[in-house]
mmCIF file of C-alpha atoms in Angstrom:
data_model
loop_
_atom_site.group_PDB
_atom_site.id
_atom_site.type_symbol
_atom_site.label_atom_id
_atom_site.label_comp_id
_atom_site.label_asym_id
_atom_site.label_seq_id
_atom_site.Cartn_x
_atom_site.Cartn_y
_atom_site.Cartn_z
ATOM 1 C CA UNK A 158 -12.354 14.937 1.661
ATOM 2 C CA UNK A 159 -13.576 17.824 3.499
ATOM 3 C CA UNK A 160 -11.380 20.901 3.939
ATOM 4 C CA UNK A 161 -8.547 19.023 6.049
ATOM 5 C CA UNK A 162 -5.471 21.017 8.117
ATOM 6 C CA UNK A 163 -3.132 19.051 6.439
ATOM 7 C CA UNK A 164 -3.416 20.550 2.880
ATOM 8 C CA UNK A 165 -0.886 22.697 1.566
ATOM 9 C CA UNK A 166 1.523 22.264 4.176
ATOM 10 C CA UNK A 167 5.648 22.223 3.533
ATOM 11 C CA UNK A 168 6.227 18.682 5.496
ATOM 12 C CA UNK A 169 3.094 17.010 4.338
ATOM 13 C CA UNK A 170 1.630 15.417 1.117
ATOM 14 C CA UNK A 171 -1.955 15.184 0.930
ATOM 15 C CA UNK A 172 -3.243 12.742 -1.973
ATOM 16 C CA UNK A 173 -7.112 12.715 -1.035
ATOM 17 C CA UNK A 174 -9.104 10.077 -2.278
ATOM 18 C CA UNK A 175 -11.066 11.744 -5.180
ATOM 19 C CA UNK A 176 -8.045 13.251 -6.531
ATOM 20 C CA UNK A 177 -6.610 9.862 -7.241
ATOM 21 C CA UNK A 178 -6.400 8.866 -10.756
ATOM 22 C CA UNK A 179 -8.890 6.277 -11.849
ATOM 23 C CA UNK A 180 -8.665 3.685 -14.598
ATOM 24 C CA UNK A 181 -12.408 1.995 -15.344
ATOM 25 C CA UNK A 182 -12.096 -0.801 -17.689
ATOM 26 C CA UNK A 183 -15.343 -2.865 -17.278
ATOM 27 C CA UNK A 184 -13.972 -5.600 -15.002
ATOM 28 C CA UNK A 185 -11.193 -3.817 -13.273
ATOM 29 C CA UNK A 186 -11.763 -0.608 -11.110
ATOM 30 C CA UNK A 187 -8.945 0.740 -10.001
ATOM 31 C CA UNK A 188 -7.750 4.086 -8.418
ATOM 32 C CA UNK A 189 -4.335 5.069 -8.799
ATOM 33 C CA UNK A 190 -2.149 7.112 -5.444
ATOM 34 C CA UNK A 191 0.242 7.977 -8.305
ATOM 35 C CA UNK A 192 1.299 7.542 -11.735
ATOM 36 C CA UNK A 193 0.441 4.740 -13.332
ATOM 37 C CA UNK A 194 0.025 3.758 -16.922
ATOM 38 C CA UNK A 195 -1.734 6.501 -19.166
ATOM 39 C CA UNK A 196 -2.319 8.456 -15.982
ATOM 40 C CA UNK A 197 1.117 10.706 -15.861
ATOM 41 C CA UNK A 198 1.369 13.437 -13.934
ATOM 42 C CA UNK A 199 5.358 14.410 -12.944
ATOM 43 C CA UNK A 200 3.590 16.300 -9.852
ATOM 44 C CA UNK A 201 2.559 12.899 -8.503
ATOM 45 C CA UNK A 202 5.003 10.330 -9.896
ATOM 46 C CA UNK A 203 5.161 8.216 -6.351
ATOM 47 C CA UNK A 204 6.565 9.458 -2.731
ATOM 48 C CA UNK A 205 9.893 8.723 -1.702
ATOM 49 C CA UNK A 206 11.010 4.577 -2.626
ATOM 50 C CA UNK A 207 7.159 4.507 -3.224
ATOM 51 C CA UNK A 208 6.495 4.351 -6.522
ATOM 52 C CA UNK A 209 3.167 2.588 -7.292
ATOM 53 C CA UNK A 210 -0.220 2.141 -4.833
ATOM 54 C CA UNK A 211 -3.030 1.017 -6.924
ATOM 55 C CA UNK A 212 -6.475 -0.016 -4.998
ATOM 56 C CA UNK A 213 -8.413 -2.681 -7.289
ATOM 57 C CA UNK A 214 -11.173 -4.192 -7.784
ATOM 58 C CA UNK A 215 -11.295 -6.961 -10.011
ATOM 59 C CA UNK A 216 -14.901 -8.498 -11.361
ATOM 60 C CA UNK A 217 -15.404 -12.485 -10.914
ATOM 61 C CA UNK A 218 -14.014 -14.512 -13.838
ATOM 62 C CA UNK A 219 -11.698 -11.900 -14.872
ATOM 63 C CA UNK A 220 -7.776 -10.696 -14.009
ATOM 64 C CA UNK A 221 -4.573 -9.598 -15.683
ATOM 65 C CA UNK A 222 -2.616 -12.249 -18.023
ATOM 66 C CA UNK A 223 1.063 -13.394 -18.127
ATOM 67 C CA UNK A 224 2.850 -10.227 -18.308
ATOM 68 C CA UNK A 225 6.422 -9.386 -16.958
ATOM 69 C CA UNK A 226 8.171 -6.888 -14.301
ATOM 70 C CA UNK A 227 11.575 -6.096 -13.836
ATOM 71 C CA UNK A 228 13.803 -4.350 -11.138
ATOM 72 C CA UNK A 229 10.869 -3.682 -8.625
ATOM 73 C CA UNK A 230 9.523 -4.972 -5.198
ATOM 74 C CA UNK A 231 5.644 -5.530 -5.248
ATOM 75 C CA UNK A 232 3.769 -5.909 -2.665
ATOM 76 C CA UNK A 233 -0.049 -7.247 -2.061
ATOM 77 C CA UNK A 234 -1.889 -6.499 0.242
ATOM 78 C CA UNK A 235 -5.369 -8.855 -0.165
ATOM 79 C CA UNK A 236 -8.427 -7.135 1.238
ATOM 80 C CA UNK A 237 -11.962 -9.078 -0.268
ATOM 81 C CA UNK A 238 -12.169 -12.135 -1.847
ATOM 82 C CA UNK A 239 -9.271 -14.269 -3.601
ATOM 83 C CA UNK A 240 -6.672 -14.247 -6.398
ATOM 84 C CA UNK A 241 -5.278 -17.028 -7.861
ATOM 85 C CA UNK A 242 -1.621 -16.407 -9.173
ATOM 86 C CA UNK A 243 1.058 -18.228 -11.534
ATOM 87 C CA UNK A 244 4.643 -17.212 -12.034
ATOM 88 C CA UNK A 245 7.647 -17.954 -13.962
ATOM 89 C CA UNK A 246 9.436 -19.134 -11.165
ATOM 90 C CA UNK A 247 7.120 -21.910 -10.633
ATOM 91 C CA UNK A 248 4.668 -20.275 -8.299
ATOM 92 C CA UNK A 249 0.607 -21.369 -8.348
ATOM 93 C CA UNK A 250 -0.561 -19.842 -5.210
ATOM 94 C CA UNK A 251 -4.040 -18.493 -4.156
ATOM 95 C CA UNK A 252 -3.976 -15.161 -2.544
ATOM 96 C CA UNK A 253 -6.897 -14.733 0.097
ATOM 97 C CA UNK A 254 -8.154 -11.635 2.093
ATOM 98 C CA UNK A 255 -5.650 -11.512 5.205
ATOM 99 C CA UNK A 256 -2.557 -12.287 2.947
ATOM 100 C CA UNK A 257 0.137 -10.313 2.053
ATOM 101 C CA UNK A 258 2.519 -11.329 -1.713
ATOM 102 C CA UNK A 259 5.697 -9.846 -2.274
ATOM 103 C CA UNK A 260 7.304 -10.817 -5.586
ATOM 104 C CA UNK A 261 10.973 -9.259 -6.027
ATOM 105 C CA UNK A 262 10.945 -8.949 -10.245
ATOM 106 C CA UNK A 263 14.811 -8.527 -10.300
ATOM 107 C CA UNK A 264 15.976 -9.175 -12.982
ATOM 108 C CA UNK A 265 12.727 -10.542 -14.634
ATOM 109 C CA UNK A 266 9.313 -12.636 -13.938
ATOM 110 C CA UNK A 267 6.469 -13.037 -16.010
ATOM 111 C CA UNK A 268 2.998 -13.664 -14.076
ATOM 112 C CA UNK A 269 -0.578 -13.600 -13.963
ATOM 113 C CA UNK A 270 -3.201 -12.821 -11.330
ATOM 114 C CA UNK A 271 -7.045 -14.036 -12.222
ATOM 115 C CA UNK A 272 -9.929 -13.615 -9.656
ATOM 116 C CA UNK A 273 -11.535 -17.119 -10.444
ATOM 117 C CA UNK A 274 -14.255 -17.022 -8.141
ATOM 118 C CA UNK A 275 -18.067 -16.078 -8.195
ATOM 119 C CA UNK A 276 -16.972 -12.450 -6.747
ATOM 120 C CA UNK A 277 -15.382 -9.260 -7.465
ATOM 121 C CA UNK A 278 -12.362 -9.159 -5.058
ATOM 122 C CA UNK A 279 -10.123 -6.401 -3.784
ATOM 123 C CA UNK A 280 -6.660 -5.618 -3.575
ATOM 124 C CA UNK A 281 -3.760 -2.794 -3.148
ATOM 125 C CA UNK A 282 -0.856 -3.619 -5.212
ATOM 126 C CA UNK A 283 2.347 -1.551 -4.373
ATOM 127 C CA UNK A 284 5.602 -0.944 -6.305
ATOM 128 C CA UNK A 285 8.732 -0.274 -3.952
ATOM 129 C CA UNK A 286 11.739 0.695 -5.890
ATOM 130 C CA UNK A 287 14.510 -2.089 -4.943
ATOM 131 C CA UNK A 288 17.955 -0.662 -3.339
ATOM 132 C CA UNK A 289 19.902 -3.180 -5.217
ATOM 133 C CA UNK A 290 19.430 -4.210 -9.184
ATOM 134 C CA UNK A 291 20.386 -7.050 -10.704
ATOM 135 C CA UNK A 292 19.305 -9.997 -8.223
ATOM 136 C CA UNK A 293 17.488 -13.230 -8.894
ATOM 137 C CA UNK A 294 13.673 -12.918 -9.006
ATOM 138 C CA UNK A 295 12.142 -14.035 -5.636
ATOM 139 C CA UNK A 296 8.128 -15.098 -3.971
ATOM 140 C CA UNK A 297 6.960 -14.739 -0.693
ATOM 141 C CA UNK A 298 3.262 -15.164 0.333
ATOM 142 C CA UNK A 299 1.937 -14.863 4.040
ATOM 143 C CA UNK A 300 -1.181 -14.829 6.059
ATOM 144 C CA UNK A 301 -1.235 -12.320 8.973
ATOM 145 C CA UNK A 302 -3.113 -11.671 11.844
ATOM 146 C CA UNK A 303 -6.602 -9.357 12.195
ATOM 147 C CA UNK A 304 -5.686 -8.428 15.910
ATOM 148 C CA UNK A 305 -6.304 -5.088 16.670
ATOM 149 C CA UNK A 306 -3.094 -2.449 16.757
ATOM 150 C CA UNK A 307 -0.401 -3.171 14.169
ATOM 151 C CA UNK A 308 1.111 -6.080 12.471
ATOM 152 C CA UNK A 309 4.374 -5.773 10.639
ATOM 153 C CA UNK A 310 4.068 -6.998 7.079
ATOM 154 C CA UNK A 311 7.492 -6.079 6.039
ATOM 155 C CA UNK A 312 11.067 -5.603 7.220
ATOM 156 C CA UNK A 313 14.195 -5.320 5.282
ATOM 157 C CA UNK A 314 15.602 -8.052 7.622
ATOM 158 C CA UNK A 315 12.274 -10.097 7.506
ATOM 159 C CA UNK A 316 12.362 -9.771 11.200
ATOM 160 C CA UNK A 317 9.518 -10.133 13.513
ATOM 161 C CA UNK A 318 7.121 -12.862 11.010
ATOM 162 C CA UNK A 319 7.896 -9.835 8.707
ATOM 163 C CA UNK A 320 8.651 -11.000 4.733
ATOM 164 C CA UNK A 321 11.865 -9.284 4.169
ATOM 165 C CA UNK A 322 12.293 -6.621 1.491
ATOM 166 C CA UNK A 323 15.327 -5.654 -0.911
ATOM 167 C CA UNK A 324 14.827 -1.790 0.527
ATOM 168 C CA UNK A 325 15.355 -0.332 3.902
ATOM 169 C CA UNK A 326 11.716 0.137 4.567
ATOM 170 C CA UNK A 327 8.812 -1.145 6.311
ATOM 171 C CA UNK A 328 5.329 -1.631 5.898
ATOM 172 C CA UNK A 329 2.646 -1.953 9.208
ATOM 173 C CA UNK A 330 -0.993 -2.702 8.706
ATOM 174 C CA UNK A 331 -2.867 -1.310 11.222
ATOM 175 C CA UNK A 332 -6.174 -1.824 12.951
ATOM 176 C CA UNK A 333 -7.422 0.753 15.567
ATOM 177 C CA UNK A 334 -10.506 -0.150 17.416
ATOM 178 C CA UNK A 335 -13.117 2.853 17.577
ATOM 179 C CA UNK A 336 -12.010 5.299 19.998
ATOM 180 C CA UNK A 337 -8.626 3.987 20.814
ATOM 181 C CA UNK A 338 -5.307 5.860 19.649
ATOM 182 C CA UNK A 339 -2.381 4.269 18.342
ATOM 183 C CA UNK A 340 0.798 6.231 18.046
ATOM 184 C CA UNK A 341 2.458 5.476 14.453
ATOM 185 C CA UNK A 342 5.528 3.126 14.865
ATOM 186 C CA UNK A 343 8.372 5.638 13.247
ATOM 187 C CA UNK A 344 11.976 5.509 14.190
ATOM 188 C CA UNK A 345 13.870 8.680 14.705
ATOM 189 C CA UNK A 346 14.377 11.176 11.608
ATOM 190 C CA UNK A 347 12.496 8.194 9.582
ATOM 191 C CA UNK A 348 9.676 9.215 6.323
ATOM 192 C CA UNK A 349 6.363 7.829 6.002
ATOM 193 C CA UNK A 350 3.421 7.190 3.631
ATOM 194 C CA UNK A 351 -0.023 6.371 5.735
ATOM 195 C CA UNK A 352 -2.514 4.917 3.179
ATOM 196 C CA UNK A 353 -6.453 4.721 3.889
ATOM 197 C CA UNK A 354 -7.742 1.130 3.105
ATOM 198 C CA UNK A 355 -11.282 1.400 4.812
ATOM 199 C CA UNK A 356 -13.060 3.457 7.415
ATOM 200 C CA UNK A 357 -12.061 7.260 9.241
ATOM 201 C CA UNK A 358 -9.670 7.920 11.285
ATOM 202 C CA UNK A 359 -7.937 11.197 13.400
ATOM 203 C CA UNK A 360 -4.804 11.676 12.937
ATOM 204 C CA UNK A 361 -2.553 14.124 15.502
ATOM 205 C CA UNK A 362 0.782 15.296 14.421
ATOM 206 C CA UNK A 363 3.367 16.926 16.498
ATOM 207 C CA UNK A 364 6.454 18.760 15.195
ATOM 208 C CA UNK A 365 8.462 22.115 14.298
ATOM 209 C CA UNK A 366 4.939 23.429 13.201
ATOM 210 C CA UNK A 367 3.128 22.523 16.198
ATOM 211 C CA UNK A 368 0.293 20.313 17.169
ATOM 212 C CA UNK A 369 -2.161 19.611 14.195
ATOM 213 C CA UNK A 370 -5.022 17.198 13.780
ATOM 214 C CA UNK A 371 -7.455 16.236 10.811
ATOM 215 C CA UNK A 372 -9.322 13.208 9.186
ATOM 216 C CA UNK A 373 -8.536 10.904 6.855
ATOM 217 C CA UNK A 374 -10.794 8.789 5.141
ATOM 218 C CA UNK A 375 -10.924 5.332 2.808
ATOM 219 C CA UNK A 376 -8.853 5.634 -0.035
ATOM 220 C CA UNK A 377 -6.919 9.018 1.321
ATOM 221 C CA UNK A 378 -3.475 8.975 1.466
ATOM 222 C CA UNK A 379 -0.328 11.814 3.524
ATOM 223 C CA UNK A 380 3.047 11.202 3.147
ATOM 224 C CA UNK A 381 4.986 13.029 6.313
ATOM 225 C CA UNK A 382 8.629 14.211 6.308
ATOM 226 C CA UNK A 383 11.034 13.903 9.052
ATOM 227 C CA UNK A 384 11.054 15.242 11.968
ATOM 228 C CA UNK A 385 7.514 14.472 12.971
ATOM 229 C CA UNK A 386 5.608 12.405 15.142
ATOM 230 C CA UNK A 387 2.107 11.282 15.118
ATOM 231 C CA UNK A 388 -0.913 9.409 16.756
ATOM 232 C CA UNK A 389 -3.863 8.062 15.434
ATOM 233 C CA UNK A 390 -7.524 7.570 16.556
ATOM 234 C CA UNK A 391 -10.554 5.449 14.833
ATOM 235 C CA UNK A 392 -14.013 7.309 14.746
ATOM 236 C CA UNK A 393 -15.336 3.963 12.713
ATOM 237 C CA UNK A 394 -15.721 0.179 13.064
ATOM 238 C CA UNK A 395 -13.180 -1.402 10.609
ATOM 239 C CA UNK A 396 -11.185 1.324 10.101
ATOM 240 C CA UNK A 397 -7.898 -0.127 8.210
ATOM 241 C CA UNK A 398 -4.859 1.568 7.027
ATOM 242 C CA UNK A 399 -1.302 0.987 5.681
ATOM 243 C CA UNK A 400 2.280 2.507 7.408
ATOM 244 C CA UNK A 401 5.242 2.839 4.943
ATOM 245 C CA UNK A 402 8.550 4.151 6.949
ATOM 246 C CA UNK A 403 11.827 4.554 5.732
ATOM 247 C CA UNK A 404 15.151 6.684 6.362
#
């Protein structure tokens, strides 16, 4: 990232792109917003109920096994290509680019996700820590919209084609066409995590500190405290990013 206004400052977290950690393990890529597996850092141990955003990309004939969760919301978000998945629970669903999975682990489910096509695919997978423990494992598996502006992929009420979500949070995908501004969908006093899935964007942020502006590219991600409010513009075709808010 070049040198961006929004480093170092007390109601911002930067996490630029390169400074991601990065696992490279033949047929999985993947870059890691925080930490994940042998990749510990306590500096960088997730962002608010965020606890997990891993961008992968898995090679054709390949995937992760059965293996179990517990006690954690996750979310994907399918962005190239297709991934077949198999649960416990009696789930065999194929995920395609344009769908969104959320799988509530509760209080246990095993699974697998394999990429049997002829093509690498990509994905983000996100970990939300749950606001209540001890519920029954539950699947949910959605296509959504390309439209330009924002679609809301999650709600904690499932409200508005949203797939509801054991936390007070929720998750927009959003689509700028080059040129236009969006302003980010935030409530009042709410928190935020804006993750970079493809192209550049401006973002403009108002607040105690005044007006500020910078760029944020593919992969980048800024978590912004309360208090704030912001607008976005796309300086790219395809631009494509992710909007976590909570309170």
């Amino acid at each position: 990232m070049d040198t961006n206004p929004f480093a170092a400052q007390a109601d911002l977290v930067l996490r630029p792109a390169a400074e991601r950690f990065h696992s490279q393990h033949g047929w999985l890529d993947s870059w890691h917003s925080f930490s994940f597996a042998d990749h510990v850092d306590p500096a960088w141990m997730g962002f608010g109920p965020l606890r997990v955003i891993n961008d992968d990309r898995i090679a054709a004939g390949r995937g992760f096994g059965m293996h179990p969760h517990r006690e954690m919301e996750i979310v994907t978000v399918m962005v190239e290509g297709a991934l077949e998945h198999q649960d416990s629970i009696g789930h065999r669903r194929t995920l395609e680019a344009g769908e969104v999975q959320r799988m509530s682990a509760g209080t246990g489910i095993v699974h697998s996700e394999i990429n049997s096509s002829e093509q690498s695919c990509r994905l983000l997978q996100i970990w939300i820590e749950p606001s209540v423990r001890g519920t029954a494992p539950s699947y949910d598996q959605r296509p959504f919209p390309s439209d330009p502006g924002w679609t809301l992929l999650l709600d904690p009420k499932g409200q508005g084609g949203a797939m509801a979500i054991q936390r007070p949070l929720r998750l927009w995908r959003g689509r700028p066409q080059p040129g236009s501004s969006l302003a980010l969908p935030q409530a009042a006093e709410a928190q935020g995590w804006i993750q970079m899935i493809a192209g550049e964007l401006e973002l403009s942020l108002e607040g105690r500190s005044g007006t500020r502006s910078g760029r944020l590219h593919q992969g980048d991600g800024l978590g912004l405290a309360t208090g704030l409010s912001a607008s976005i513009r796309a300086l790219e075709a395809g631009t494509d990013l992710l909007w976590f808010e909570w309170r």
